[in-house]
């Protein structure tokens, strides 16, 4: 149900707009650089310091020819730090989105399709997950996982996995909520009725009739959510819960923010990376939503 | 009425589940007898003190009984427990930090609404105008900007370059120094309220556009109600639902954003306290803080439900919203 009726009449090319193009270019460039960080010549190796007259100097270079985006406190290249950070950030974002899509989708469809008692349980789970501020929930889970892996179970679990799991848990509630709402409206439609009257089983109706129709919505929320999860990962790293190596954007921001006054590049460029990535994912999500006529999904 | 009671029960259930969940989460791995007390006391302590603590807070019983005692002491005696590590009662320990976050959250929410409502109403009224397009652009932009990124840019521009505001270190309460208080809170509130305003504006605009096309607006126009009155009284009232609903969701997001913003502006708020206490495993403080956060989210949602019934009397009689 799109309230913007005038959008319908406009040609598709008009709909995409400059933002979409820039967004996809940014995401693909970033992913490409991140993927081939070791091979690309203009990205210095992760541990390599850029020296000033043979010596490592804190914030030795501003943005310029030696280091495109300047060097940071430990005289590392900010650009290469950002790209290496992106490797992990993107991986964590995608991983947790997939986890959220799967778990949230499953409980959302179950709740919306079967209604009754199952629906009650699903609603309560979703409400409970939403009742705690998301970042607080993330803090609690990461810290506890960190503790527990030393104590009893989860020996093998590493920081990136902890964060992926945590963010995946955060993604469950919004996805479950929107899937449930969509399922509720879809299950009353004629095609579901006709499938049922032909004797289709519940599993078939869910997988063959409902799921394809839910996909656009879930995809939209997933893309928008990807941006939000990447921002959340940044916030976690910023608050000291990041990955040690490679340092992600939040960590980079946190390290150099005390010198924001005199050496702004070391803080502002990682910020810019994060900002552009989040905006790009939001734009892509937004365009998919318009393409499939989905009403705003508030996350 | 029945609707409200139902919502109340539902929200209380959520409150109990979440606070119990936090308790279980914090206690995981502390299985040996005396473990919780030892963790809370921190460092090396004598067996007597551990036993004393265990006895006083019933830490040797099972979790549900402990939860019951904990909840009872909060609800009946307003006793949040004792932070042994800080040697101070949890309530006094939390108070200044909660106030900081409270001010941040409330100001940002209010400013978010103050900015969003007129902008969105005018956008919907002058749909597809240049103002509308600019508004759409900015709301999209601010929705996407995380506090983590927004804050350093704001600090760099307004503190470093223009030097309009101080880098904030200390807390100033409004009853001590009103001007200083607002000076200190201005930038953090800007960082938190603009994204909030953007969310509200976006929702309100699309709802307003839908409302403005409905029959009763045409009727109002036809019978000669002034356009301003139609817009602000008739249309706005019927378009407030999504915004109100999202206020409930936004509170959680605001608190999350506040955690980050507090760090940038060196304000010791709830976020700072939470991180400290989760790390030092001050169990009672963590439990109380999360209980307070959950309670505020839950109460806000209940309040919003109440407001629904004020705005739209039909809901008083309906059983439930989807």
Coordinates of C-alpha atoms in Angstrom, one line a residue, chain A residues 45-50 67 70-81 247:
Chain A
X45 CA 49.6 -3.7 4.1
X46 CA 47.7 -3.9 7.4
X47 CA 50.7 -3.6 9.7
X48 CA 52.8 -1.3 7.5
X49 CA 53.6 2.1 9.0
X50 CA 54.0 5.1 6.8
X67 CA 48.9 8.6 2.4
X70 CA 46.5 10.8 6.1
X71 CA 48.0 8.6 8.8
X72 CA 46.7 7.9 12.3
X73 CA 48.1 7.9 15.8
X74 CA 50.3 4.9 15.3
X75 CA 51.3 6.2 11.8
X76 CA 49.2 3.7 9.9
X77 CA 47.5 4.6 6.7
X78 CA 43.9 5.6 7.4
X79 CA 42.7 4.5 4.0
X80 CA 44.2 1.0 4.3
X81 CA 42.9 0.7 7.9
X247 CA 40.3 -2.8 13.7

